[in-house]
């Protein structure tokens, strides 16, 4: 009996994850998940405390996949730039999920915000270790980089502008070096993007 329950729970999570990828986090209602998985809503409420519990678990799966697969592609050989390009391509391939990751101009989930920030810091240290920046300065550079990459992704998916990969790389490299050299980064720290609603 326990084995059947475990499989059922995983089936629900698989359906919910695929639905989030194709239609965004906001699509995760009991009715939508049940319809997509061709089962009733009853198993959802038996397996999860509530819909928020299910959404949190889906966000955790997305977080793991961002860290281990989606944002680990190689384009230029530069760790941070490749992370940016992976993120921009992810946004193009999963437009609804990308849009749903943001609420009122900021990341809607601390799970995703922390994943992006920590992954960015890791990749920055890998590619730009020669600058020997403090933790605070590194975080500021990475936050500014994510803001730039997100802006480029938003321009592309909203068909406001088109960029070649070379143009994107040139803009992001210049931005990273500019922020490294900039002493006053209070505007980066005050940017709401990483002030998620579930951190407040």
mmCIF file with all atom_site columns, N, CA and C in Angstrom, residues 137-165:
data_model
loop_
_atom_site.group_PDB
_atom_site.id
_atom_site.type_symbol
_atom_site.label_atom_id
_atom_site.label_alt_id
_atom_site.label_comp_id
_atom_site.label_asym_id
_atom_site.label_entity_id
_atom_site.label_seq_id
_atom_site.pdbx_PDB_ins_code
_atom_site.Cartn_x
_atom_site.Cartn_y
_atom_site.Cartn_z
_atom_site.occupancy
_atom_site.B_iso_or_equiv
_atom_site.pdbx_formal_charge
_atom_site.auth_seq_id
_atom_site.auth_comp_id
_atom_site.auth_asym_id
_atom_site.auth_atom_id
_atom_site.pdbx_PDB_model_num
ATOM 1  N N  . UNK A 1 137 ? 30.565 42.458 -2.234  1.00 0.00 ? 137 UNK A N  1
ATOM 2  C CA . UNK A 1 137 ? 30.757 42.974 -3.591  1.00 0.00 ? 137 UNK A CA 1
ATOM 3  C C  . UNK A 1 137 ? 30.404 41.900 -4.629  1.00 0.00 ? 137 UNK A C  1
ATOM 4  N N  . UNK A 1 138 ? 30.795 40.670 -4.376  1.00 0.00 ? 138 UNK A N  1
ATOM 5  C CA . UNK A 1 138 ? 30.461 39.574 -5.295  1.00 0.00 ? 138 UNK A CA 1
ATOM 6  C C  . UNK A 1 138 ? 28.953 39.447 -5.437  1.00 0.00 ? 138 UNK A C  1
ATOM 7  N N  . UNK A 1 139 ? 28.249 39.503 -4.308  1.00 0.00 ? 139 UNK A N  1
ATOM 8  C CA . UNK A 1 139 ? 26.785 39.414 -4.337  1.00 0.00 ? 139 UNK A CA 1
ATOM 9  C C  . UNK A 1 139 ? 26.183 40.556 -5.141  1.00 0.00 ? 139 UNK A C  1
ATOM 10 N N  . UNK A 1 140 ? 26.728 41.764 -4.978  1.00 0.00 ? 140 UNK A N  1
ATOM 11 C CA . UNK A 1 140 ? 26.230 42.921 -5.730  1.00 0.00 ? 140 UNK A CA 1
ATOM 12 C C  . UNK A 1 140 ? 26.432 42.731 -7.233  1.00 0.00 ? 140 UNK A C  1
ATOM 13 N N  . UNK A 1 141 ? 27.614 42.249 -7.608  1.00 0.00 ? 141 UNK A N  1
ATOM 14 C CA . UNK A 1 141 ? 27.907 42.021 -9.028  1.00 0.00 ? 141 UNK A CA 1
ATOM 15 C C  . UNK A 1 141 ? 26.946 40.978 -9.603  1.00 0.00 ? 141 UNK A C  1
ATOM 16 N N  . UNK A 1 142 ? 26.727 39.913 -8.853  1.00 0.00 ? 142 UNK A N  1
ATOM 17 C CA . UNK A 1 142 ? 25.853 38.833 -9.326  1.00 0.00 ? 142 UNK A CA 1
ATOM 18 C C  . UNK A 1 142 ? 24.407 39.311 -9.423  1.00 0.00 ? 142 UNK A C  1
ATOM 19 N N  . UNK A 1 143 ? 23.948 40.074 -8.447  1.00 0.00 ? 143 UNK A N  1
ATOM 20 C CA . UNK A 1 143 ? 22.584 40.605 -8.504  1.00 0.00 ? 143 UNK A CA 1
ATOM 21 C C  . UNK A 1 143 ? 22.413 41.501 -9.726  1.00 0.00 ? 143 UNK A C  1
ATOM 22 N N  . UNK A 1 144 ? 23.406 42.361 -9.979  1.00 0.00 ? 144 UNK A N  1
ATOM 23 C CA . UNK A 1 144 ? 23.342 43.239 -11.148 1.00 0.00 ? 144 UNK A CA 1
ATOM 24 C C  . UNK A 1 144 ? 23.335 42.427 -12.442 1.00 0.00 ? 144 UNK A C  1
ATOM 25 N N  . UNK A 1 145 ? 24.117 41.358 -12.452 1.00 0.00 ? 145 UNK A N  1
ATOM 26 C CA . UNK A 1 145 ? 24.168 40.487 -13.622 1.00 0.00 ? 145 UNK A CA 1
ATOM 27 C C  . UNK A 1 145 ? 22.821 39.812 -13.878 1.00 0.00 ? 145 UNK A C  1
ATOM 28 N N  . UNK A 1 146 ? 22.183 39.319 -12.805 1.00 0.00 ? 146 UNK A N  1
ATOM 29 C CA . UNK A 1 146 ? 20.869 38.680 -12.969 1.00 0.00 ? 146 UNK A CA 1
ATOM 30 C C  . UNK A 1 146 ? 19.830 39.682 -13.454 1.00 0.00 ? 146 UNK A C  1
ATOM 31 N N  . UNK A 1 147 ? 19.913 40.905 -12.957 1.00 0.00 ? 147 UNK A N  1
ATOM 32 C CA . UNK A 1 147 ? 18.973 41.942 -13.401 1.00 0.00 ? 147 UNK A CA 1
ATOM 33 C C  . UNK A 1 147 ? 19.150 42.184 -14.900 1.00 0.00 ? 147 UNK A C  1
ATOM 34 N N  . UNK A 1 148 ? 20.394 42.260 -15.354 1.00 0.00 ? 148 UNK A N  1
ATOM 35 C CA . UNK A 1 148 ? 20.667 42.469 -16.781 1.00 0.00 ? 148 UNK A CA 1
ATOM 36 C C  . UNK A 1 148 ? 20.198 41.290 -17.627 1.00 0.00 ? 148 UNK A C  1
ATOM 37 N N  . UNK A 1 149 ? 20.512 40.072 -17.189 1.00 0.00 ? 149 UNK A N  1
ATOM 38 C CA . UNK A 1 149 ? 20.119 38.878 -17.945 1.00 0.00 ? 149 UNK A CA 1
ATOM 39 C C  . UNK A 1 149 ? 18.600 38.755 -18.004 1.00 0.00 ? 149 UNK A C  1
ATOM 40 N N  . UNK A 1 150 ? 17.940 39.072 -16.895 1.00 0.00 ? 150 UNK A N  1
ATOM 41 C CA . UNK A 1 150 ? 16.472 39.015 -16.860 1.00 0.00 ? 150 UNK A CA 1
ATOM 42 C C  . UNK A 1 150 ? 15.874 40.064 -17.791 1.00 0.00 ? 150 UNK A C  1
ATOM 43 N N  . UNK A 1 151 ? 16.482 41.252 -17.804 1.00 0.00 ? 151 UNK A N  1
ATOM 44 C CA . UNK A 1 151 ? 16.005 42.310 -18.709 1.00 0.00 ? 151 UNK A CA 1
ATOM 45 C C  . UNK A 1 151 ? 16.137 41.909 -20.168 1.00 0.00 ? 151 UNK A C  1
ATOM 46 N N  . UNK A 1 152 ? 17.263 41.319 -20.516 1.00 0.00 ? 152 UNK A N  1
ATOM 47 C CA . UNK A 1 152 ? 17.468 40.856 -21.897 1.00 0.00 ? 152 UNK A CA 1
ATOM 48 C C  . UNK A 1 152 ? 16.452 39.778 -22.243 1.00 0.00 ? 152 UNK A C  1
ATOM 49 N N  . UNK A 1 153 ? 16.267 38.826 -21.323 1.00 0.00 ? 153 UNK A N  1
ATOM 50 C CA . UNK A 1 153 ? 15.297 37.741 -21.555 1.00 0.00 ? 153 UNK A CA 1
ATOM 51 C C  . UNK A 1 153 ? 13.897 38.313 -21.751 1.00 0.00 ? 153 UNK A C  1
ATOM 52 N N  . UNK A 1 154 ? 13.516 39.279 -20.914 1.00 0.00 ? 154 UNK A N  1
ATOM 53 C CA . UNK A 1 154 ? 12.179 39.877 -21.017 1.00 0.00 ? 154 UNK A CA 1
ATOM 54 C C  . UNK A 1 154 ? 11.997 40.603 -22.349 1.00 0.00 ? 154 UNK A C  1
ATOM 55 N N  . UNK A 1 155 ? 13.020 41.319 -22.787 1.00 0.00 ? 155 UNK A N  1
ATOM 56 C CA . UNK A 1 155 ? 12.946 42.011 -24.084 1.00 0.00 ? 155 UNK A CA 1
ATOM 57 C C  . UNK A 1 155 ? 12.754 41.009 -25.220 1.00 0.00 ? 155 UNK A C  1
ATOM 58 N N  . UNK A 1 156 ? 13.448 39.893 -25.135 1.00 0.00 ? 156 UNK A N  1
ATOM 59 C CA . UNK A 1 156 ? 13.375 38.877 -26.200 1.00 0.00 ? 156 UNK A CA 1
ATOM 60 C C  . UNK A 1 156 ? 12.013 38.195 -26.208 1.00 0.00 ? 156 UNK A C  1
ATOM 61 N N  . UNK A 1 157 ? 11.547 37.723 -25.054 1.00 0.00 ? 157 UNK A N  1
ATOM 62 C CA . UNK A 1 157 ? 10.298 36.959 -25.058 1.00 0.00 ? 157 UNK A CA 1
ATOM 63 C C  . UNK A 1 157 ? 9.074  37.831 -25.312 1.00 0.00 ? 157 UNK A C  1
ATOM 64 N N  . UNK A 1 158 ? 9.191  39.122 -25.006 1.00 0.00 ? 158 UNK A N  1
ATOM 65 C CA . UNK A 1 158 ? 8.095  40.049 -25.308 1.00 0.00 ? 158 UNK A CA 1
ATOM 66 C C  . UNK A 1 158 ? 8.220  40.648 -26.705 1.00 0.00 ? 158 UNK A C  1
ATOM 67 N N  . UNK A 1 159 ? 9.220  40.164 -27.456 1.00 0.00 ? 159 UNK A N  1
ATOM 68 C CA . UNK A 1 159 ? 9.459  40.568 -28.848 1.00 0.00 ? 159 UNK A CA 1
ATOM 69 C C  . UNK A 1 159 ? 9.635  42.082 -28.993 1.00 0.00 ? 159 UNK A C  1
ATOM 70 N N  . UNK A 1 160 ? 10.266 42.665 -27.976 1.00 0.00 ? 160 UNK A N  1
ATOM 71 C CA . UNK A 1 160 ? 10.589 44.090 -28.022 1.00 0.00 ? 160 UNK A CA 1
ATOM 72 C C  . UNK A 1 160 ? 11.894 44.298 -28.778 1.00 0.00 ? 160 UNK A C  1
ATOM 73 N N  . UNK A 1 161 ? 12.802 43.317 -28.667 1.00 0.00 ? 161 UNK A N  1
ATOM 74 C CA . UNK A 1 161 ? 14.107 43.419 -29.329 1.00 0.00 ? 161 UNK A CA 1
ATOM 75 C C  . UNK A 1 161 ? 14.631 42.025 -29.624 1.00 0.00 ? 161 UNK A C  1
ATOM 76 N N  . UNK A 1 162 ? 15.532 41.971 -30.592 1.00 0.00 ? 162 UNK A N  1
ATOM 77 C CA . UNK A 1 162 ? 16.227 40.714 -30.886 1.00 0.00 ? 162 UNK A CA 1
ATOM 78 C C  . UNK A 1 162 ? 17.725 40.960 -30.757 1.00 0.00 ? 162 UNK A C  1
ATOM 79 N N  . UNK A 1 163 ? 18.429 39.963 -30.268 1.00 0.00 ? 163 UNK A N  1
ATOM 80 C CA . UNK A 1 163 ? 19.868 40.070 -30.083 1.00 0.00 ? 163 UNK A CA 1
ATOM 81 C C  . UNK A 1 163 ? 20.524 38.794 -30.580 1.00 0.00 ? 163 UNK A C  1
ATOM 82 N N  . UNK A 1 164 ? 21.702 38.927 -31.156 1.00 0.00 ? 164 UNK A N  1
ATOM 83 C CA . UNK A 1 164 ? 22.493 37.733 -31.464 1.00 0.00 ? 164 UNK A CA 1
ATOM 84 C C  . UNK A 1 164 ? 23.174 37.295 -30.175 1.00 0.00 ? 164 UNK A C  1
ATOM 85 N N  . UNK A 1 165 ? 23.653 36.056 -30.155 1.00 0.00 ? 165 UNK A N  1
ATOM 86 C CA . UNK A 1 165 ? 24.376 35.571 -28.978 1.00 0.00 ? 165 UNK A CA 1
ATOM 87 C C  . UNK A 1 165 ? 25.599 36.439 -28.717 1.00 0.00 ? 165 UNK A C  1
#
